[in-house]
PDB file of C-alpha atoms in Angstrom:
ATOM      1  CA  UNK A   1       7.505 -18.804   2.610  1.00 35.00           C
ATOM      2  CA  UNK A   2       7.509 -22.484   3.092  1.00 34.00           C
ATOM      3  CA  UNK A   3       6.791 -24.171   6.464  1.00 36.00           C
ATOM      4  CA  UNK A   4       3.958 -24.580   9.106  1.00 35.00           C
ATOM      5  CA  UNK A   5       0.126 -24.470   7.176  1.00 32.00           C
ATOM      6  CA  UNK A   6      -0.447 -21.733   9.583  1.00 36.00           C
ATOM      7  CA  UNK A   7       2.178 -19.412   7.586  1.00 34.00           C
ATOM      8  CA  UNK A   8       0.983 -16.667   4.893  1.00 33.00           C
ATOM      9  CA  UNK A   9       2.974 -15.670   2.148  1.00 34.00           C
ATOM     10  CA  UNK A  10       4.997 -12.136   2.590  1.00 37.00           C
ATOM     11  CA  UNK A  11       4.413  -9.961   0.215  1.00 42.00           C
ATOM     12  CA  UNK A  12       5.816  -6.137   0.258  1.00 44.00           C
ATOM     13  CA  UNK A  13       3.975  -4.557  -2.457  1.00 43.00           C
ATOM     14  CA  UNK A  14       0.371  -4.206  -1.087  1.00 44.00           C
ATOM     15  CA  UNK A  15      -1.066  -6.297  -3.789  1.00 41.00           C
ATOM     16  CA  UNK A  16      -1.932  -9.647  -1.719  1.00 43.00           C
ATOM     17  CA  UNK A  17      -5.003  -9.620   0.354  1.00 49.00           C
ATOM     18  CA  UNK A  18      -3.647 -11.055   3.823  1.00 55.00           C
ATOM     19  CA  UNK A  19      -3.418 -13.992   5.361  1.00 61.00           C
ATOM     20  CA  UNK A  20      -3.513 -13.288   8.668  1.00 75.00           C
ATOM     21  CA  UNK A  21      -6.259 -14.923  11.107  1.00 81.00           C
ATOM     22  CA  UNK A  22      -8.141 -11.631  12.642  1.00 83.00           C
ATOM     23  CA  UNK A  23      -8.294 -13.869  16.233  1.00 82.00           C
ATOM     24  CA  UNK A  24      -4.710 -14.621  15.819  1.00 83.00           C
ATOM     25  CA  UNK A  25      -3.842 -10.701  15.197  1.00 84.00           C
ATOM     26  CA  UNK A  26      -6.259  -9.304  17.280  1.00 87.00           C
ATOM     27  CA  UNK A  27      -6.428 -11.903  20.536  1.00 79.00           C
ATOM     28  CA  UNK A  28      -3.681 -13.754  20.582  1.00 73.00           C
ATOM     29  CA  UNK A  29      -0.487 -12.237  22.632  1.00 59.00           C
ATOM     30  CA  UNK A  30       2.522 -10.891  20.212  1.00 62.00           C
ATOM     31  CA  UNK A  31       5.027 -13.438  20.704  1.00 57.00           C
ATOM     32  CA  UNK A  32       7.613 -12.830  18.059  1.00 52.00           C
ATOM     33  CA  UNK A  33       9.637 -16.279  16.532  1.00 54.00           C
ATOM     34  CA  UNK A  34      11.822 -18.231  19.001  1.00 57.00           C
ATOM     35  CA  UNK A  35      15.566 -16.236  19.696  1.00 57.00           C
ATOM     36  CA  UNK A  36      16.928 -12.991  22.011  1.00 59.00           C
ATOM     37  CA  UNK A  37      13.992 -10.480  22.467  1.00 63.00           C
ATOM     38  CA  UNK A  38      13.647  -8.220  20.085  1.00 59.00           C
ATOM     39  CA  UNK A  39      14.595  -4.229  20.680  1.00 65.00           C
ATOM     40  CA  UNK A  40      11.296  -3.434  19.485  1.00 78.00           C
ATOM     41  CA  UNK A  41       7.849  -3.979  19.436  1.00 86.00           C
ATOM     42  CA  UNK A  42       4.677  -4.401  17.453  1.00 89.00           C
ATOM     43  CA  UNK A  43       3.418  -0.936  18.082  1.00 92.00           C
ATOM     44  CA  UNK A  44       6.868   0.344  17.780  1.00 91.00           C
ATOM     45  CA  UNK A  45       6.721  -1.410  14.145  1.00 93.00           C
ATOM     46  CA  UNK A  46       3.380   0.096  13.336  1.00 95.00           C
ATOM     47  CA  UNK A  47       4.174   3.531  15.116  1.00 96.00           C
ATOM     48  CA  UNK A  48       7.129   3.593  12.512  1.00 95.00           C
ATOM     49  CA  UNK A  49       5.092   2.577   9.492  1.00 96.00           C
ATOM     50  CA  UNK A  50       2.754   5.445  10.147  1.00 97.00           C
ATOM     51  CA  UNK A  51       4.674   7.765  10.431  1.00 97.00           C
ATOM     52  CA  UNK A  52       6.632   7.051   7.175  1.00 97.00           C
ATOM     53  CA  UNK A  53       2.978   6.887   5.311  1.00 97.00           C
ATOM     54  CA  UNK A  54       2.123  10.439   6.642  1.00 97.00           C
ATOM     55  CA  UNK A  55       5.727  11.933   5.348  1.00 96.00           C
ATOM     56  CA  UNK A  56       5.822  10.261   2.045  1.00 96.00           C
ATOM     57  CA  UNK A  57       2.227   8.088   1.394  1.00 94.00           C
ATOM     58  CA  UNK A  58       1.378   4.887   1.415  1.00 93.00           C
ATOM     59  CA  UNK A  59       3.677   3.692  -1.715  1.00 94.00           C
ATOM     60  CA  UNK A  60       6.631   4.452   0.808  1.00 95.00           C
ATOM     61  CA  UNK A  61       5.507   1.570   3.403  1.00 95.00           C
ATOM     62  CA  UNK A  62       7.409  -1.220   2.659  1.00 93.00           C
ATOM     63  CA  UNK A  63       8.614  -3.728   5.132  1.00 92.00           C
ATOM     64  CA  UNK A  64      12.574  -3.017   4.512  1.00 92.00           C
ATOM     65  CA  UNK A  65      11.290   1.189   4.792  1.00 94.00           C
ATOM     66  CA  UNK A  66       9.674   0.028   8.073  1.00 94.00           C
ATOM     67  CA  UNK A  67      12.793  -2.494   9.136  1.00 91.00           C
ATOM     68  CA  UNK A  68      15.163   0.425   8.657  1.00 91.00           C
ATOM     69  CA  UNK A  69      12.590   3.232  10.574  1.00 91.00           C
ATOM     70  CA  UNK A  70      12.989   0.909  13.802  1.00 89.00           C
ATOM     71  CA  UNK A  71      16.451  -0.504  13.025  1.00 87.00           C
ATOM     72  CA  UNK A  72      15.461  -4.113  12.364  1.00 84.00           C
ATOM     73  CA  UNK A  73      16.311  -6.226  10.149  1.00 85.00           C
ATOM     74  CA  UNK A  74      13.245  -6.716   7.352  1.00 86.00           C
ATOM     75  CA  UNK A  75      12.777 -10.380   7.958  1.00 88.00           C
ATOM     76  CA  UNK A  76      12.364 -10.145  11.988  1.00 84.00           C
ATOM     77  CA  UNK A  77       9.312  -7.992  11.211  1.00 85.00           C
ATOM     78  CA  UNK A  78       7.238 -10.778   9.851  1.00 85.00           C
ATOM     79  CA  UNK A  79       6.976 -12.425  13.098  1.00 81.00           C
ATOM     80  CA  UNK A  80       4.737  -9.474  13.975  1.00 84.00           C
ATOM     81  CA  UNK A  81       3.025  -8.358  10.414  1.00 85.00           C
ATOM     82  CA  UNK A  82       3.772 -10.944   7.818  1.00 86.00           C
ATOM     83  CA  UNK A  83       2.671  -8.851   4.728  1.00 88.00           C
ATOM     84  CA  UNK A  84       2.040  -5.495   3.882  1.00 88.00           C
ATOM     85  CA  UNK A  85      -1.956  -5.715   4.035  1.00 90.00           C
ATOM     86  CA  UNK A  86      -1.529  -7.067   7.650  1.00 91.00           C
ATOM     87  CA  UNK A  87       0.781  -4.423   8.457  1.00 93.00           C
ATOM     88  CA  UNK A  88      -2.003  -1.424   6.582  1.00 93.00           C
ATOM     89  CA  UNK A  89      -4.575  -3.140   9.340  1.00 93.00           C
ATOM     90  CA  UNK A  90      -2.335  -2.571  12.138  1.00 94.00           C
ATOM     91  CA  UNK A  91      -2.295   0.872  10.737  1.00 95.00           C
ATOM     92  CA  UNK A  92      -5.439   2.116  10.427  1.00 95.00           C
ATOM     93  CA  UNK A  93      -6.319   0.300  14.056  1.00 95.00           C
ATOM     94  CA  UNK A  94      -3.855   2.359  15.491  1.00 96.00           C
ATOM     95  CA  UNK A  95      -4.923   5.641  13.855  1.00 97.00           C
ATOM     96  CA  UNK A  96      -8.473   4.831  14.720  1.00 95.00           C
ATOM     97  CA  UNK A  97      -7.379   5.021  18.373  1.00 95.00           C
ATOM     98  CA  UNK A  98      -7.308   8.479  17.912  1.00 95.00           C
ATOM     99  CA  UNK A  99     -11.297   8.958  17.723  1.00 91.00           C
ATOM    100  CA  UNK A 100     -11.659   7.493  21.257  1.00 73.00           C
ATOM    101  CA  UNK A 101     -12.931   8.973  23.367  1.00 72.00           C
ATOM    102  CA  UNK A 102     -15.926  10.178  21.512  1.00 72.00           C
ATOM    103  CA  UNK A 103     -17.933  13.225  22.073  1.00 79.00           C
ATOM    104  CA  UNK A 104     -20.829  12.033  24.140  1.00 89.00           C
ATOM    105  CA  UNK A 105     -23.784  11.692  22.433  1.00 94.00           C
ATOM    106  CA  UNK A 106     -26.688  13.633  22.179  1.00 95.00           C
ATOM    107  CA  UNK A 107     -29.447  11.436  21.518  1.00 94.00           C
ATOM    108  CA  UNK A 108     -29.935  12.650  17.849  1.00 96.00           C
ATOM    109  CA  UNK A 109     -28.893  10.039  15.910  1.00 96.00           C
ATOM    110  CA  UNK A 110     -28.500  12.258  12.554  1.00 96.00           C
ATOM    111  CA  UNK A 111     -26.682  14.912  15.175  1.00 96.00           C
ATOM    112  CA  UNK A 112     -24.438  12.485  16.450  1.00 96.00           C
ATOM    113  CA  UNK A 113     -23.852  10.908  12.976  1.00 96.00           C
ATOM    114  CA  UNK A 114     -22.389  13.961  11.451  1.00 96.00           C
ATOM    115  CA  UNK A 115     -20.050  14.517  14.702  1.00 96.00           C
ATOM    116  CA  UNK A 116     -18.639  11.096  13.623  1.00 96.00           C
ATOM    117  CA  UNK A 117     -18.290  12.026  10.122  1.00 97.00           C
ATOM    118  CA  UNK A 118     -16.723  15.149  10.872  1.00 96.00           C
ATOM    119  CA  UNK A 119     -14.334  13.249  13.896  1.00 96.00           C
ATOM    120  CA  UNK A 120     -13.728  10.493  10.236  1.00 97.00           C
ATOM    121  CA  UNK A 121     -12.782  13.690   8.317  1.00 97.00           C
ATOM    122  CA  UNK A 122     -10.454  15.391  10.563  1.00 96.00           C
ATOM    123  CA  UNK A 123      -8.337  12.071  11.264  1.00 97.00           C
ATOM    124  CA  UNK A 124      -8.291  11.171   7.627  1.00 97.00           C
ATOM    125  CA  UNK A 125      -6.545  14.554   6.620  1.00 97.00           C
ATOM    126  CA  UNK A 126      -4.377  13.798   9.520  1.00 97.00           C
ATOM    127  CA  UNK A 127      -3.689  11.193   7.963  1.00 97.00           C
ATOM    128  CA  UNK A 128      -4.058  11.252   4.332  1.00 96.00           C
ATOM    129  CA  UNK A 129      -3.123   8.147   3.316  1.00 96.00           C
ATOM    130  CA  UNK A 130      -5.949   6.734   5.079  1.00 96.00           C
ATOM    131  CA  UNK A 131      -8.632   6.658   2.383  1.00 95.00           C
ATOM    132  CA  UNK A 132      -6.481   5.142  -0.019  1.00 92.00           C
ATOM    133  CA  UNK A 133      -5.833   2.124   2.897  1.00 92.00           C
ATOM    134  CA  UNK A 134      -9.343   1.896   2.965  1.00 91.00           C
ATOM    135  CA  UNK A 135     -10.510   1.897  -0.762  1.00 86.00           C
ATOM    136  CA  UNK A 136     -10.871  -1.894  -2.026  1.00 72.00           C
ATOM    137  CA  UNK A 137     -10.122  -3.429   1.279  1.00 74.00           C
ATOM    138  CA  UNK A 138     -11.788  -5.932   3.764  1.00 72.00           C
ATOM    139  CA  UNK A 139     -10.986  -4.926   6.769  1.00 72.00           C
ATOM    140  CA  UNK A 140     -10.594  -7.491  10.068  1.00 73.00           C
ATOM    141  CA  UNK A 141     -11.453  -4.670  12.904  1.00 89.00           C
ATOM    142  CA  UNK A 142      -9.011  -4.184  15.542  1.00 93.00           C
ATOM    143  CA  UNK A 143      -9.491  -3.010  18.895  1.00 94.00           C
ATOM    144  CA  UNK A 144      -9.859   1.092  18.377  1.00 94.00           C
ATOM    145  CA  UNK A 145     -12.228   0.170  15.500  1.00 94.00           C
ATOM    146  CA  UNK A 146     -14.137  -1.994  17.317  1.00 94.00           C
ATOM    147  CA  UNK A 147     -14.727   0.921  20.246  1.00 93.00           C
ATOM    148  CA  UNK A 148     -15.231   3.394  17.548  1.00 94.00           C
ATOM    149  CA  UNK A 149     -18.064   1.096  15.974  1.00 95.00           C
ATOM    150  CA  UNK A 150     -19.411   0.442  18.787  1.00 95.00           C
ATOM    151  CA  UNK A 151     -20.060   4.450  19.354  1.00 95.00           C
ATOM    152  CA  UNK A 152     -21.389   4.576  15.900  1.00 95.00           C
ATOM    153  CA  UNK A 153     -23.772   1.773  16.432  1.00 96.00           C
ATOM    154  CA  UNK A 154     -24.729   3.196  20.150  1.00 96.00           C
ATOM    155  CA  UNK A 155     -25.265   6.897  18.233  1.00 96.00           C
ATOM    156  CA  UNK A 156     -27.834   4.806  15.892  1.00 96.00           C
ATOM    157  CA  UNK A 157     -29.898   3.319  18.514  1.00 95.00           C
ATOM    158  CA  UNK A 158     -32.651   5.995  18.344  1.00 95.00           C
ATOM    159  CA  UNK A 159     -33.137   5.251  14.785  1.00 93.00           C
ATOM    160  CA  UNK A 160     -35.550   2.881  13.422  1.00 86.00           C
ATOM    161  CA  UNK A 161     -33.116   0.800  11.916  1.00 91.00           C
ATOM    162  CA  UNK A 162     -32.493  -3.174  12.311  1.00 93.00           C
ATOM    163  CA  UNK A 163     -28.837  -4.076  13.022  1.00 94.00           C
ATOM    164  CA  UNK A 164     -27.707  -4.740   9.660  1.00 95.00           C
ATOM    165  CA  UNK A 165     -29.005  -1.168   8.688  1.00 94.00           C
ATOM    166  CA  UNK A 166     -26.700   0.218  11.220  1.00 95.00           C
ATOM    167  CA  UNK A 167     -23.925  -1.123   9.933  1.00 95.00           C
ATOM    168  CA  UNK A 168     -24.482  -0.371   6.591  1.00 95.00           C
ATOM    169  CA  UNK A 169     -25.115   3.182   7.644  1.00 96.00           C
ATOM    170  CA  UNK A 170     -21.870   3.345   9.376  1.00 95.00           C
ATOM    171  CA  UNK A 171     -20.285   1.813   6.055  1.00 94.00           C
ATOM    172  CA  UNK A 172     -21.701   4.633   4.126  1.00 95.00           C
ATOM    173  CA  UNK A 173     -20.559   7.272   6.262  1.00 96.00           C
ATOM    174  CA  UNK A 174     -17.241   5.845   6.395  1.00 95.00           C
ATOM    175  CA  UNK A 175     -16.774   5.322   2.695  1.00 95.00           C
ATOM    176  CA  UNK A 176     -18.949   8.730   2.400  1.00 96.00           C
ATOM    177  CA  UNK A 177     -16.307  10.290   4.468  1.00 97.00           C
ATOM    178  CA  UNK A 178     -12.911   8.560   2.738  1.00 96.00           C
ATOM    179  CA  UNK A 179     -14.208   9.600  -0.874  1.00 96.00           C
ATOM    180  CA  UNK A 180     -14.984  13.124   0.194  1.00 96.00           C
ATOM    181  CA  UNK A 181     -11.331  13.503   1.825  1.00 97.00           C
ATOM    182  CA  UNK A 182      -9.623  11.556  -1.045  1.00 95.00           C
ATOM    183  CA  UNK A 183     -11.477  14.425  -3.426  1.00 93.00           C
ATOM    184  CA  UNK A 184     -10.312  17.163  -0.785  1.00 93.00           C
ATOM    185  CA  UNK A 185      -6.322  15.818  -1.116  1.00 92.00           C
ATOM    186  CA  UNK A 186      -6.490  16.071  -4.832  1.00 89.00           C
ATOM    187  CA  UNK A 187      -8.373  19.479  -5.481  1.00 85.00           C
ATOM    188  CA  UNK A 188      -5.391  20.569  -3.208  1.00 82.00           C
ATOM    189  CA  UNK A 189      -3.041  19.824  -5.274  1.00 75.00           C
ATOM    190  CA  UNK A 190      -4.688  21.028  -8.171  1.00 71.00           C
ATOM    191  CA  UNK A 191      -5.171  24.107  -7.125  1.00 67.00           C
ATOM    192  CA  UNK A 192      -1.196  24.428  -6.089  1.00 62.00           C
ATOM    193  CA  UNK A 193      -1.199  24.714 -10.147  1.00 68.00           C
ATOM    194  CA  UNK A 194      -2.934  28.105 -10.573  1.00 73.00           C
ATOM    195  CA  UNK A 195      -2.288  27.695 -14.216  1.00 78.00           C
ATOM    196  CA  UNK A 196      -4.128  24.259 -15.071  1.00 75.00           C
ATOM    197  CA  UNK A 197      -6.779  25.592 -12.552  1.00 71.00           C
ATOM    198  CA  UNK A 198      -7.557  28.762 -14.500  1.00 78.00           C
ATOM    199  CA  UNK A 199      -7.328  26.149 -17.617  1.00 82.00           C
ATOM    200  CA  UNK A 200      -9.960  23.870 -16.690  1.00 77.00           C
ATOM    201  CA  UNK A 201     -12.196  27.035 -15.884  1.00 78.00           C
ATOM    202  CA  UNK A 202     -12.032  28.462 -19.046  1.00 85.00           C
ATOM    203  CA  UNK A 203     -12.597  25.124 -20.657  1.00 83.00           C
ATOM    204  CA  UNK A 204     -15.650  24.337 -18.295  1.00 81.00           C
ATOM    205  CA  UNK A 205     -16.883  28.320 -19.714  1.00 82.00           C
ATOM    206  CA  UNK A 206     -16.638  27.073 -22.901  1.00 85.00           C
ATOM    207  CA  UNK A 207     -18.675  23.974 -22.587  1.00 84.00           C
ATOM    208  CA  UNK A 208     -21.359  26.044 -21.146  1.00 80.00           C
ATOM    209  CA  UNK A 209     -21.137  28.387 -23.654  1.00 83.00           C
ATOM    210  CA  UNK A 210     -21.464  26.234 -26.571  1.00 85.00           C
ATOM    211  CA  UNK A 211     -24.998  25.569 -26.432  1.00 83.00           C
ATOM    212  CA  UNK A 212     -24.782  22.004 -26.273  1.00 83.00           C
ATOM    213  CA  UNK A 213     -24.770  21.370 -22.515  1.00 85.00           C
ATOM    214  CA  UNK A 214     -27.859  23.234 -21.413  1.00 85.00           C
ATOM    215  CA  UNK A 215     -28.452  21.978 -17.949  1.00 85.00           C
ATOM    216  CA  UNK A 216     -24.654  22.632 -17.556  1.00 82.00           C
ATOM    217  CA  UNK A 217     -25.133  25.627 -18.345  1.00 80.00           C
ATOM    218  CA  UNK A 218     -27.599  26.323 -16.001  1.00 81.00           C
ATOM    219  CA  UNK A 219     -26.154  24.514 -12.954  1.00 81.00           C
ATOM    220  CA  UNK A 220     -22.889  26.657 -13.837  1.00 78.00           C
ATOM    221  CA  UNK A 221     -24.669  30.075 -13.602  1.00 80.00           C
ATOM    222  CA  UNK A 222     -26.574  29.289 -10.264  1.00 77.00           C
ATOM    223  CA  UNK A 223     -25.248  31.343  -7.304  1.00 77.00           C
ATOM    224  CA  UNK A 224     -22.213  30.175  -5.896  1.00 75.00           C
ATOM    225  CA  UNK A 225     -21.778  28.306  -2.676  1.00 73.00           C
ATOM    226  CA  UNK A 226     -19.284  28.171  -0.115  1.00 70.00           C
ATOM    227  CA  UNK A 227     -16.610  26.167  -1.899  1.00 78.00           C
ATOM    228  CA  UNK A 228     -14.350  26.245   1.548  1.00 90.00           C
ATOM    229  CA  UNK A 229     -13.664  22.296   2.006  1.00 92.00           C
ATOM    230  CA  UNK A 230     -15.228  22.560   5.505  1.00 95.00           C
ATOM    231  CA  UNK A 231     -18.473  24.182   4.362  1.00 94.00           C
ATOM    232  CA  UNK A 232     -18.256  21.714   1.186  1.00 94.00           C
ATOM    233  CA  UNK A 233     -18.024  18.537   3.388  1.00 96.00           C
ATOM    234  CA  UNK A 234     -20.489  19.991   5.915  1.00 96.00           C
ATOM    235  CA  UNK A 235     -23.166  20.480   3.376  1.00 95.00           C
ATOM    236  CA  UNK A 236     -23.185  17.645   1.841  1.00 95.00           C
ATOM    237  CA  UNK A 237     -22.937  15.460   4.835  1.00 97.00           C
ATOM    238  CA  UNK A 238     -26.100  17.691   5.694  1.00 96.00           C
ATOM    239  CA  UNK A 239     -27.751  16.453   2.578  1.00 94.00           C
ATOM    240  CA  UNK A 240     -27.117  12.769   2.734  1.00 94.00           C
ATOM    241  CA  UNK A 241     -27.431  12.432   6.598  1.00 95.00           C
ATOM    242  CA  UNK A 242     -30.677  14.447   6.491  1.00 92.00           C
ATOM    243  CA  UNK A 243     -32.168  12.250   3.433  1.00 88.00           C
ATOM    244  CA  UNK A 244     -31.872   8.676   4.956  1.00 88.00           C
ATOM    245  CA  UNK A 245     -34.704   7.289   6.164  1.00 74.00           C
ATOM    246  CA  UNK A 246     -34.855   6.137   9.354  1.00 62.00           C
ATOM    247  CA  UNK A 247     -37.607   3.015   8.857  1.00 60.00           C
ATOM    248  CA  UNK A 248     -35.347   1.567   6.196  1.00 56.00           C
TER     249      UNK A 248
END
């Protein structure tokens, strides 16, 4: 788009990185581009967008999918999310409102962590094209984020940790979380293939078996864990929450 300085381009496809100034999105009041009012709004817009990602994934949020979800046409829509990557923020703000409020917290900090992991973990599969929004992204935070940060960094308090730690700790948990869930989603829909899971069994028995792969073979024949997804995440959540050290 040509014009003003203070205009991004428009993309649809997800690819550009977003123009938008985080004070102007965040602070400034939505006042859509000069003509009648508009039959909708920005939450309306994002409410819509949403929704469309949780029936079909985030390849189906477009802004003419979006347009047509709130019955607007695709080029009023910029005056409230000029690309696709603004529009993904707007997104994952508004899902994020869905953590507050908070459990309370305890006063453990690795206690309260793992509730916030867990409360990460049950959105995201409510929403499971929310680790692939948040893979290879920058994010500007938003107001829900922002509250929901500032809970994480309140739950950290008790730890011997400098600011900075605490925010990379919540990063890690996060991005801990997303990967995790992302993993979840797709040994799902493996295992809806009986067939190719029985497959790559027999082929993992095989590699064990051949002599080669020792310490494969071993890890293969320990006792078997729960392999439930909840008692998978919860473990090893236990094992990296338990292992950080607090004077870091």
């Amino acid at each position: 788009m040509a014009g003003r300085s203070d205009q991004v381009v428009v993309r649809d496809d997800g690819s550009g990185a977003g123009g938008v100034d985080p004070q102007k999105l965040w602070q400034s009041p939505q006042q859509p581009r000069k003509g009648r009012k508009p039959a909708f709004s920005r939450e309306a817009i994002t409410a819509a967008a949403v929704a469309l990602a949780d029936a079909e994934g985030i390849d189906a949020v477009t802004m003419r999918r979006v347009a047509s979800q709130v019955g607007a046409g695709v080029m009023s829509l910029y005056s409230y999310a000029p690309d696709k990557e603004t529009l993904l923020r707007l997104m994952v703000d508004q899902v994020n409102g869905e953590l507050s409020p908070p459990d309370p917290l305890t006063g453990d900090w690795r206690a309260d962590l793992k509730a916030i992991a867990h409360a990460q973990r049950a959105l995201m599969l409510r929403h499971p094209w929310l680790p692939a929004a948040l893979f290879n992204r920058r994010w500007s935070l938003g107001p829900n984020t922002l509250a929901f940060l500032e809970h994480a960094l309140a739950a950290l308090r008790p730890a011997a940790l400098d600011g900075g730690a605490k925010l990379e700790v919540f990063s890690l948990i996060t991005g801990f979380t997303a990967r995790l869930v992302a993993d979840e989603i797709a040994q799902a829909a493996f295992s809806a293939s009986p067939e190719l899971a029985a497959a790559e069994a027999r082929y993992l028995a095989s590699v064990a078996a051949d002599g080669h792969h020792p310490e494969l073979a071993e890890a293969l024949s320990a006792p078997a864990r729960p392999l439930t997804p909840d008692a998978t995440f919860a473990r090893l959540l236990d094992r990296m929450v338990d292992g950080l050290d607090a004077g870091s």
